mmCIF file of C-alpha atoms in Angstrom:
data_model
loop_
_atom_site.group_PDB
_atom_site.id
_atom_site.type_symbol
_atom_site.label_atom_id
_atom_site.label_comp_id
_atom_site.label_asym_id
_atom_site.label_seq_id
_atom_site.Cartn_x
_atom_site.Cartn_y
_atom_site.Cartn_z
ATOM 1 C CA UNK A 720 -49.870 -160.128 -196.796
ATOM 2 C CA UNK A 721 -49.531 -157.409 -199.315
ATOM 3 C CA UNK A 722 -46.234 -155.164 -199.850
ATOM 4 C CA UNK A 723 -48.343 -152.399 -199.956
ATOM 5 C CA UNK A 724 -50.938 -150.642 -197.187
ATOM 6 C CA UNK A 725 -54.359 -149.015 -198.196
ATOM 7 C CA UNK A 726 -55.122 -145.632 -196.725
ATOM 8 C CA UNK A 727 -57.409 -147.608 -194.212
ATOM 9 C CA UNK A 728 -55.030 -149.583 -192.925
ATOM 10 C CA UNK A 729 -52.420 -147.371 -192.757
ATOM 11 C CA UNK A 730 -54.915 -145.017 -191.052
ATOM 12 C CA UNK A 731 -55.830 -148.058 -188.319
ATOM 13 C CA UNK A 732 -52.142 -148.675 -187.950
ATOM 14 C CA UNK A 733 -51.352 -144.971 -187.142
ATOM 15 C CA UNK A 734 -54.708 -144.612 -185.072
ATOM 16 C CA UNK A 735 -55.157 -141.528 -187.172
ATOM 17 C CA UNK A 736 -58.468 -140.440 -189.364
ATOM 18 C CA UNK A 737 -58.422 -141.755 -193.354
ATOM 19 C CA UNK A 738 -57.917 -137.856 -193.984
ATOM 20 C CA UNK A 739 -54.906 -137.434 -192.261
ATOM 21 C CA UNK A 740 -53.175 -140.106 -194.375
ATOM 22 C CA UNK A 741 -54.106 -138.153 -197.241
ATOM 23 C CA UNK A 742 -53.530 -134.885 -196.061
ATOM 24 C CA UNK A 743 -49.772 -136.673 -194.630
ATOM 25 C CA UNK A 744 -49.736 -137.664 -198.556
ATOM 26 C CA UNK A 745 -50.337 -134.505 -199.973
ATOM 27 C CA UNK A 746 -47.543 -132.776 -197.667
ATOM 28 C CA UNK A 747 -44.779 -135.761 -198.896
ATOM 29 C CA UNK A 748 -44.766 -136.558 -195.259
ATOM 30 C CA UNK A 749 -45.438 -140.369 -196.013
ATOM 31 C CA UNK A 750 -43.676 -142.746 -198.558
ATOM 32 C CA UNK A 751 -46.956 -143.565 -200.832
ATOM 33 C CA UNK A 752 -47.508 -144.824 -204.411
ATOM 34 C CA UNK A 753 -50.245 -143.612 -207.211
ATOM 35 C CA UNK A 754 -51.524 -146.515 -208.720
ATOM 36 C CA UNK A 755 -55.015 -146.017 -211.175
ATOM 37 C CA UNK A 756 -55.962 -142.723 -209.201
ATOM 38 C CA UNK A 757 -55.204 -144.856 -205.579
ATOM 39 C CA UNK A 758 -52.781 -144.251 -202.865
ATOM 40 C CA UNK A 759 -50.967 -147.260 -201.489
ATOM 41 C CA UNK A 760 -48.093 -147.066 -199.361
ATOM 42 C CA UNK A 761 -44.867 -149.308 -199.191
ATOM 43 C CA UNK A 762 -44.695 -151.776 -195.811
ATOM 44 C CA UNK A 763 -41.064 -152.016 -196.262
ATOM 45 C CA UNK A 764 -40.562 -147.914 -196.670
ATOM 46 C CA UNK A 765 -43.705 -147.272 -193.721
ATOM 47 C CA UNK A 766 -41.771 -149.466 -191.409
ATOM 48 C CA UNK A 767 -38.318 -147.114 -191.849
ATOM 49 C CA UNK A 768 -40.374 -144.364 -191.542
ATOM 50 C CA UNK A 769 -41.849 -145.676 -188.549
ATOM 51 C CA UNK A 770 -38.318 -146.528 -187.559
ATOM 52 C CA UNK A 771 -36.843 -143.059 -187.749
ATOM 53 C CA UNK A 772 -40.035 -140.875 -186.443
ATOM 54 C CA UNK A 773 -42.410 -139.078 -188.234
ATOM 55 C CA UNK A 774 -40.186 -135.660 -187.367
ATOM 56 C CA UNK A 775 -36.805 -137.391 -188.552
ATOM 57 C CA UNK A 776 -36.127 -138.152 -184.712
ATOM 58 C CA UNK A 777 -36.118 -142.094 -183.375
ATOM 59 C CA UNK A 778 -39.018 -142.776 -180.925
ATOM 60 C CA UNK A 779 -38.875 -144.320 -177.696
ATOM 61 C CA UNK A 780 -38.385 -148.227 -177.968
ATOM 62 C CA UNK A 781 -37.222 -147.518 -181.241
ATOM 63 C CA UNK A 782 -38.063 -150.910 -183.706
ATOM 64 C CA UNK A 783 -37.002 -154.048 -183.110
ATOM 65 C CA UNK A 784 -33.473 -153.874 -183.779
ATOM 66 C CA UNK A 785 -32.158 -153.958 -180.076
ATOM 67 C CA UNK A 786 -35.168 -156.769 -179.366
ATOM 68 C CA UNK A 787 -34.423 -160.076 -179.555
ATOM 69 C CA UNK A 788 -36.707 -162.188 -182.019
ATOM 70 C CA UNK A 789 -39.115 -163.589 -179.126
ATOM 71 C CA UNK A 790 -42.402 -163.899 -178.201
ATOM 72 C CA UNK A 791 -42.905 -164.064 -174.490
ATOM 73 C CA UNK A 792 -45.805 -164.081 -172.024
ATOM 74 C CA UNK A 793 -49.104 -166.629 -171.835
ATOM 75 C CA UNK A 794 -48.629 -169.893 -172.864
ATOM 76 C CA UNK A 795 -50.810 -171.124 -175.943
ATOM 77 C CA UNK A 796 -50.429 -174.145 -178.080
ATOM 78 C CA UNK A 797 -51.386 -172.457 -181.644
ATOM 79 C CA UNK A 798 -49.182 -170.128 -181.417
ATOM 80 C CA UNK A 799 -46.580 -172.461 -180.350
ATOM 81 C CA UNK A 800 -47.249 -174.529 -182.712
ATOM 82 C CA UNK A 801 -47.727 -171.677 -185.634
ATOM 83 C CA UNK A 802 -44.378 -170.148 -184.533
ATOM 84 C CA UNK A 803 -42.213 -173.385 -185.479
ATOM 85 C CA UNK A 804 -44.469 -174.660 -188.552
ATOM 86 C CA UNK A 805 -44.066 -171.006 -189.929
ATOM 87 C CA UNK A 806 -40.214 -171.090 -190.323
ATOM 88 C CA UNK A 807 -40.887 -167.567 -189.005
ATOM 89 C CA UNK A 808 -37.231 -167.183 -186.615
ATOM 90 C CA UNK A 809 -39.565 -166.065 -184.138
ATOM 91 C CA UNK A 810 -38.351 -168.131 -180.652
ATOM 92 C CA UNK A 811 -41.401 -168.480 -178.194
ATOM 93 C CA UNK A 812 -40.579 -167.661 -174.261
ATOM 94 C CA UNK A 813 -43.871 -168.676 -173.040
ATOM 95 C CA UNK A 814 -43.607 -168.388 -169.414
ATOM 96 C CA UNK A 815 -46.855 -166.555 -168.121
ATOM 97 C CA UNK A 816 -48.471 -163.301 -169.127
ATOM 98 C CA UNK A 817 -47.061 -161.557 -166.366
ATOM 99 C CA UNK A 818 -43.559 -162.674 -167.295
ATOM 100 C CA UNK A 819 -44.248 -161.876 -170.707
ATOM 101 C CA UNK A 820 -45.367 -158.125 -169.561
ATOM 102 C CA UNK A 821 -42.319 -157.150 -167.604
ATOM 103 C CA UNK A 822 -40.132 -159.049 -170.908
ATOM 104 C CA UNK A 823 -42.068 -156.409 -173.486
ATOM 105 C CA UNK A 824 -41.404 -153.676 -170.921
ATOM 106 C CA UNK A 825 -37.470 -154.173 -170.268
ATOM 107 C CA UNK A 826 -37.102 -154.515 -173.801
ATOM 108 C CA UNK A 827 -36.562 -158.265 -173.922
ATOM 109 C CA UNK A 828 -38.953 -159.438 -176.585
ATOM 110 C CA UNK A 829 -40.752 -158.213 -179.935
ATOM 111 C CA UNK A 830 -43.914 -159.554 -178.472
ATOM 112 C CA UNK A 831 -46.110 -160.725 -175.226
ATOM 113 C CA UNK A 832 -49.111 -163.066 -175.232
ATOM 114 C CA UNK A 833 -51.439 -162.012 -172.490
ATOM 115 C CA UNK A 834 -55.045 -163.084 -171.546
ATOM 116 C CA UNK A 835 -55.369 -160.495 -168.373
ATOM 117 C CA UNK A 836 -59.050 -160.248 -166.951
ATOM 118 C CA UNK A 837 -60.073 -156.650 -166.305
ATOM 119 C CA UNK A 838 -62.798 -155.154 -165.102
ATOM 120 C CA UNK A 839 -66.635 -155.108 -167.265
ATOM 121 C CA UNK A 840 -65.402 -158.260 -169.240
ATOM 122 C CA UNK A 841 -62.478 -156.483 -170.912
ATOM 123 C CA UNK A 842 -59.102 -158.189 -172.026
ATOM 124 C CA UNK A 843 -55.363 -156.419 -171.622
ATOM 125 C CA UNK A 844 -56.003 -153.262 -173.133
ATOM 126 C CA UNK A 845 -56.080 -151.543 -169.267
ATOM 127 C CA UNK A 846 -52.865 -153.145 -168.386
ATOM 128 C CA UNK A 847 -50.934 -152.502 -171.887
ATOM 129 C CA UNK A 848 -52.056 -148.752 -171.258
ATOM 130 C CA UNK A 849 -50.649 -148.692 -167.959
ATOM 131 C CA UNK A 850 -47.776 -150.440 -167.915
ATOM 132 C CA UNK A 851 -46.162 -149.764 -171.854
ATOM 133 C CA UNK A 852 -47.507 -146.232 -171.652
ATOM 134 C CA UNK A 853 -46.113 -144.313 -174.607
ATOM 135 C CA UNK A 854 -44.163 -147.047 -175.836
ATOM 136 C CA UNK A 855 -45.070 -147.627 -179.802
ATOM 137 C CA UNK A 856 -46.631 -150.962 -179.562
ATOM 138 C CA UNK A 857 -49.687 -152.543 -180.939
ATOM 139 C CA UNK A 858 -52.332 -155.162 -179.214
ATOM 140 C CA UNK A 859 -53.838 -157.266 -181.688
ATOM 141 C CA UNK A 860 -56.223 -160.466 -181.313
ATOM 142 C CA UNK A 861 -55.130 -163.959 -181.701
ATOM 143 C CA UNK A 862 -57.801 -166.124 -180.310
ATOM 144 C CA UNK A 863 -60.351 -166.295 -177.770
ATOM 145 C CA UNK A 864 -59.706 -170.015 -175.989
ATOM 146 C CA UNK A 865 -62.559 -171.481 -173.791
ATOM 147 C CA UNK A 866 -60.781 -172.371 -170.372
ATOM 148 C CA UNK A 867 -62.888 -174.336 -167.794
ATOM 149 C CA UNK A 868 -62.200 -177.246 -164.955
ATOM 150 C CA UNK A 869 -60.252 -180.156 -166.819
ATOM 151 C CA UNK A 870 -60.333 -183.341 -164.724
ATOM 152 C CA UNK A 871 -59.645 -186.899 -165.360
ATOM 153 C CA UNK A 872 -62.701 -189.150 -166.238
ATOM 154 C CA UNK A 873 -64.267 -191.643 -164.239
ATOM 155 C CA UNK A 874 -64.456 -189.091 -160.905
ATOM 156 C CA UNK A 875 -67.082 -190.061 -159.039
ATOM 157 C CA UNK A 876 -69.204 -186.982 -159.211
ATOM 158 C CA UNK A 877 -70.520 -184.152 -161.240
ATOM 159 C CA UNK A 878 -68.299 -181.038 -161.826
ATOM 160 C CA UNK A 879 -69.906 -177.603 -163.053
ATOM 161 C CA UNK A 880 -67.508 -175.469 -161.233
ATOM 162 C CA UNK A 881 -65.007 -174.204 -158.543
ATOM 163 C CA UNK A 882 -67.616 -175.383 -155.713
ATOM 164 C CA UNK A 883 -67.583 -179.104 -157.000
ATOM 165 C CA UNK A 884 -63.583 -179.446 -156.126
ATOM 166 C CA UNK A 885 -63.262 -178.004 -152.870
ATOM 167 C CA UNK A 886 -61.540 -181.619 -151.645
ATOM 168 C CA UNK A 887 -59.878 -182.360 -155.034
ATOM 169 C CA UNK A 888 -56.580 -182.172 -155.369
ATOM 170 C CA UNK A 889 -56.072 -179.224 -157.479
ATOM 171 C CA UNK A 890 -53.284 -178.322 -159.635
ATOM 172 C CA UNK A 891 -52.225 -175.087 -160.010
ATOM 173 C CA UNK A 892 -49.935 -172.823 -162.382
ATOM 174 C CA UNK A 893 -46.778 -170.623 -161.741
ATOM 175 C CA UNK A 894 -48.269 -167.136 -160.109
ATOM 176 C CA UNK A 895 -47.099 -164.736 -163.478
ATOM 177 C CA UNK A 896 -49.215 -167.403 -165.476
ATOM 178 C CA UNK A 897 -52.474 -165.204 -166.474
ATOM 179 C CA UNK A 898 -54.785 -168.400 -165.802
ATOM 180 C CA UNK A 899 -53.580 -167.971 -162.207
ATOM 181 C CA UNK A 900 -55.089 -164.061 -162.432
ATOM 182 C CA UNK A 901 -58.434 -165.951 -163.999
ATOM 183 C CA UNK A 902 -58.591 -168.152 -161.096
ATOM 184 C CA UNK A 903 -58.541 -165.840 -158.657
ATOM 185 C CA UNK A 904 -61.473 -164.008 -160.572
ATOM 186 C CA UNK A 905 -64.053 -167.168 -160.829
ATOM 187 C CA UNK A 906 -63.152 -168.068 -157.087
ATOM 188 C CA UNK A 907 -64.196 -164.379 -155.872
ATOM 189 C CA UNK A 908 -67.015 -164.771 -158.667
ATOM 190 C CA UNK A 909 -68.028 -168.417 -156.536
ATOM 191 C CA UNK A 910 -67.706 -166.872 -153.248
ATOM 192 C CA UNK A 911 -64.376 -168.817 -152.184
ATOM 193 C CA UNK A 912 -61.071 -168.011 -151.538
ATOM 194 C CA UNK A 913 -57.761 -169.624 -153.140
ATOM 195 C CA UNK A 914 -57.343 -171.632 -149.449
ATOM 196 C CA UNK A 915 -60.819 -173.260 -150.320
ATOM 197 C CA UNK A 916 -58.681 -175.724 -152.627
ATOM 198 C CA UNK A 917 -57.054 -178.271 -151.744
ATOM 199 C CA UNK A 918 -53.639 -177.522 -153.789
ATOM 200 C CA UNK A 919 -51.101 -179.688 -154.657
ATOM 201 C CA UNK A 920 -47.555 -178.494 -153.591
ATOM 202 C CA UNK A 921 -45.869 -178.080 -157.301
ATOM 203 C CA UNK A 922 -46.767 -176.265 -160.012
ATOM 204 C CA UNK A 923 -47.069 -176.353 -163.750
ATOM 205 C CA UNK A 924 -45.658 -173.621 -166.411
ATOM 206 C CA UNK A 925 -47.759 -174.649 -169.565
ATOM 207 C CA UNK A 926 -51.167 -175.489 -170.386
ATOM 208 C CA UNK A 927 -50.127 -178.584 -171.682
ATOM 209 C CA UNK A 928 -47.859 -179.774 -168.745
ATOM 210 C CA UNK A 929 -51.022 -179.023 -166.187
ATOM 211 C CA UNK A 930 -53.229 -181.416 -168.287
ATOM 212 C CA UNK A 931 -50.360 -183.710 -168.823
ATOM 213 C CA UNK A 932 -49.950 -183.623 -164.875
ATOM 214 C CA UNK A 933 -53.651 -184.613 -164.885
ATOM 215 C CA UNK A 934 -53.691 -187.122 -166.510
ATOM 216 C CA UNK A 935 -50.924 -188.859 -165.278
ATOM 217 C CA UNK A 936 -52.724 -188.585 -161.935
ATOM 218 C CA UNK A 937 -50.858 -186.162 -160.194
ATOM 219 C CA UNK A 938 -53.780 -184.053 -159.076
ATOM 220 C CA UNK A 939 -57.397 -184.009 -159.842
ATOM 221 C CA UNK A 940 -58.676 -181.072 -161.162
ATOM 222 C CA UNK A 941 -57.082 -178.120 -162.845
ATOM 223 C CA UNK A 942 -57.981 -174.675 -164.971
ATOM 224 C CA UNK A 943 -56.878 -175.085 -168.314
ATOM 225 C CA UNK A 944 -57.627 -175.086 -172.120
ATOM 226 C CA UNK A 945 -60.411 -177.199 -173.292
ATOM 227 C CA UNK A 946 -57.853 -177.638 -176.504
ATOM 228 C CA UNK A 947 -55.458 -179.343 -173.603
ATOM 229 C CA UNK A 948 -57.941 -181.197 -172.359
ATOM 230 C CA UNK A 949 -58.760 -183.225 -175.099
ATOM 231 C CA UNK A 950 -55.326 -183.484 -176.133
ATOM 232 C CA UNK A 951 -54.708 -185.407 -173.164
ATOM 233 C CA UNK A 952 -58.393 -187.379 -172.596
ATOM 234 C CA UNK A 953 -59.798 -185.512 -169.990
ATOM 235 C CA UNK A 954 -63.265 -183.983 -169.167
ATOM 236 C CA UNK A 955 -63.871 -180.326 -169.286
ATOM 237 C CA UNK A 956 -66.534 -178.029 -167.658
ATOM 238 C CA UNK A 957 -66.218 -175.077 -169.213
ATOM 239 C CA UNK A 958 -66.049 -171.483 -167.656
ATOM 240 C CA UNK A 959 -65.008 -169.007 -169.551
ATOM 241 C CA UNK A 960 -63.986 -167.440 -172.920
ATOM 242 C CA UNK A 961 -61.015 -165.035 -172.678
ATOM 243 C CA UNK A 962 -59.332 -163.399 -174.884
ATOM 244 C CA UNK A 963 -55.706 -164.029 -175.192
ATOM 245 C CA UNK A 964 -53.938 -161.312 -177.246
ATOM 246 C CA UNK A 965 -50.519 -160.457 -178.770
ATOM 247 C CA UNK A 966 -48.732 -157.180 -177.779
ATOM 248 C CA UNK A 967 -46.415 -156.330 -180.619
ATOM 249 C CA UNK A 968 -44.120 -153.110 -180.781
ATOM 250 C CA UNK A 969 -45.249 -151.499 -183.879
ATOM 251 C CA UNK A 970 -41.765 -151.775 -185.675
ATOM 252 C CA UNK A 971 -41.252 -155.473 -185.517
ATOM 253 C CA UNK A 972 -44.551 -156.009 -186.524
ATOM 254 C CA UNK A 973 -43.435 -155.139 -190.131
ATOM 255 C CA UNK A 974 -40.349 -156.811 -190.177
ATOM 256 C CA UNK A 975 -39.797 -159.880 -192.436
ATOM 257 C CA UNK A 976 -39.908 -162.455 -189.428
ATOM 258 C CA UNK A 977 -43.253 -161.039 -188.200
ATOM 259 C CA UNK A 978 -44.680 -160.873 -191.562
ATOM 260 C CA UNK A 979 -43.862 -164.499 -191.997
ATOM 261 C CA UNK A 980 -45.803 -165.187 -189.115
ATOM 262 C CA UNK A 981 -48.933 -163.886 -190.116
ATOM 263 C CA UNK A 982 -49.096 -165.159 -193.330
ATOM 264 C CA UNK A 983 -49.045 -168.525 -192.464
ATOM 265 C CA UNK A 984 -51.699 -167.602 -189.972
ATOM 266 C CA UNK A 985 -53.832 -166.689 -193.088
ATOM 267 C CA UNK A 986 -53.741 -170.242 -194.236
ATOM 268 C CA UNK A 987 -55.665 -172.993 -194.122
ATOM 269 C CA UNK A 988 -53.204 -175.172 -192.241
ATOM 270 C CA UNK A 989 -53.296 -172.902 -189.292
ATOM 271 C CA UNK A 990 -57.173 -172.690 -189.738
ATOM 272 C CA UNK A 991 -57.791 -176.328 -189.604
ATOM 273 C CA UNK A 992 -55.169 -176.937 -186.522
ATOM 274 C CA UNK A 993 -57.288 -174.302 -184.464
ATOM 275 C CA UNK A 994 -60.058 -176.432 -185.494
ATOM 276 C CA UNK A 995 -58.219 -179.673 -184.509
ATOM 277 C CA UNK A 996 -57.322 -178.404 -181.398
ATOM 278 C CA UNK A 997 -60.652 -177.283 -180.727
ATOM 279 C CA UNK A 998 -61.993 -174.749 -178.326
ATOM 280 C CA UNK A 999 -60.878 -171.745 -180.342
ATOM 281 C CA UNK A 1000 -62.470 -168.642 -181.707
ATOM 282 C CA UNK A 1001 -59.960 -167.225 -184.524
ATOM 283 C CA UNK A 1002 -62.673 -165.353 -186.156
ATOM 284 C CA UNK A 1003 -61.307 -161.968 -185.133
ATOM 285 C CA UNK A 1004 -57.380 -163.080 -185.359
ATOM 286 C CA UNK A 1005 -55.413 -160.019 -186.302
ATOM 287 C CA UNK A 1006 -58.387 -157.541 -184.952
ATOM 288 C CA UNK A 1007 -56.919 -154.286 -183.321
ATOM 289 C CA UNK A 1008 -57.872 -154.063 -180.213
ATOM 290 C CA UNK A 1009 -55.214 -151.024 -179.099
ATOM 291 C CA UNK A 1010 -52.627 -148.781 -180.884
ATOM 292 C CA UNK A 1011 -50.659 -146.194 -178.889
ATOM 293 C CA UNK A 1012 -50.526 -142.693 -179.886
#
């Protein structure tokens, strides 16, 4: 990542039009530099000016200083994987979107994974809205994962969806997992209800522990990642793409272990393990998909 923003990005970053960062410019308002007749602007001096409020006064949630260096919320295995191969200091809490949600909104993390259906086909946005209203935080795009029916092979039948398991023994997630929230969409989308399964009494708290359940026979059938699934040897009948994004607040999202983060998410390493794991879209990784006023 560069040290310095353009006016466009500082412009997406601020949710403000291009000709407010100039006009911002003009006034002094905003650290900038003049470089061959261009204005760029300083990440480490925007950040502390983010820090301290555009009017000198701290905003609400103020930075990151009083968060501690986590990322909570959905479970996902590239980013679990991309926040220990980056050296980043980031820790990873990854204990269901839900979780992660309430985390971000008592102030316990600098970030939340969530993949939260909403209604027309939208992702998170809805739910960030409502429940980190005017908090300074940022949602931005870190993968859209297939998730489908993983099962181990050799079952005696054909499965294209929730109808084909009805007397499998299904495995289920913790309830703040967001798959759970997923679930309960495709079952009203199939015309059943969550007692149409036949669910086994315990639960699993990561993708990779339901397929790992799996496949050590402890249930049948399960929703998870088609990345888990053939990390583990199972069959997979896909049902969905969702979108599982990052909620950052705004501060920490310039800070030094952040940064290091994303950079190594530029790279080809962390291209070709999305690839390796397979069943990911990081096409639009890093895409704004909300900024708060």
């Amino acid at each position: 990542m560069s040290e310095f923003l353009t006016t466009r990005e500082l412009a997406a970053l601020l949710r403000v039009k291009e000709r407010k960062v100039y006009d911002l410019a003009a006034e002094g308002a905003l650290p900038v530099r003049r470089v061959t007749g261009k204005l760029l602007f300083p990440r480490i001096e925007i950040e502390e000016w983010l820090a301290a409020g555009a009017s000198g006064r701290a905003p609400r949630g103020e930075g990151s200083a009083t968060r501690p260096l986590v990322v909570a919320g959905g479970h996902d295995p590239l980013l679990e994987w991309a926040l220990r191969e980056s050296r980043c200091g980031v820790a990873a809490l990854l204990d269901g979107a839900l979780d992660g949600l309430e985390r971000a909104a008592a102030g316990g993390c600098i970030a939340a994974g969530l993949h939260i259906p909403e209604p027309d086909d939208g992702w998170n946005v809805e739910t960030v809205e409502r429940r980190l209203a005017g908090e300074p935080v940022v949602v931005v795009e870190w993968a859209k994962r297939r998730r489908g029916l993983m099962f181990r092979k050799g079952l005696a039948r054909r499965i294209d969806g929730l109808a084909d398991v009805r007397d499998l023994a299904f495995q289920s997630r913790q309830p703040e997992a967001g798959s759970e929230l997923v679930l309960t969409q495709l079952l009203a989308q199939a015309g059943m209800k969550r007692e149409h399964l036949r669910l086994v009494p315990a639960v699993e708290r990561s993708e990779t522990d339901l397929a790992s359940a799996i496949a050590a026979g402890g249930a049948d059938v399960g929703l998870g990642l088609e990345a888990c699934a053939r990390q583990f040897g199972l069959d997979f009948a896909p049902q969905i793409v969702e979108r599982f994004d990052l909620v950052v607040w705004r501060k920490a999202y310039f800070d030094p272990p952040w940064q290091t983060l994303m950079r190594f998410c530029a790279s080809e390493a962390f291209q070709e393990r999305a690839a390796r794991l397979g069943g990911y879209d990081i096409s639009q990784f890093g895409a704004v998909r909300f900024n708060a006023d």
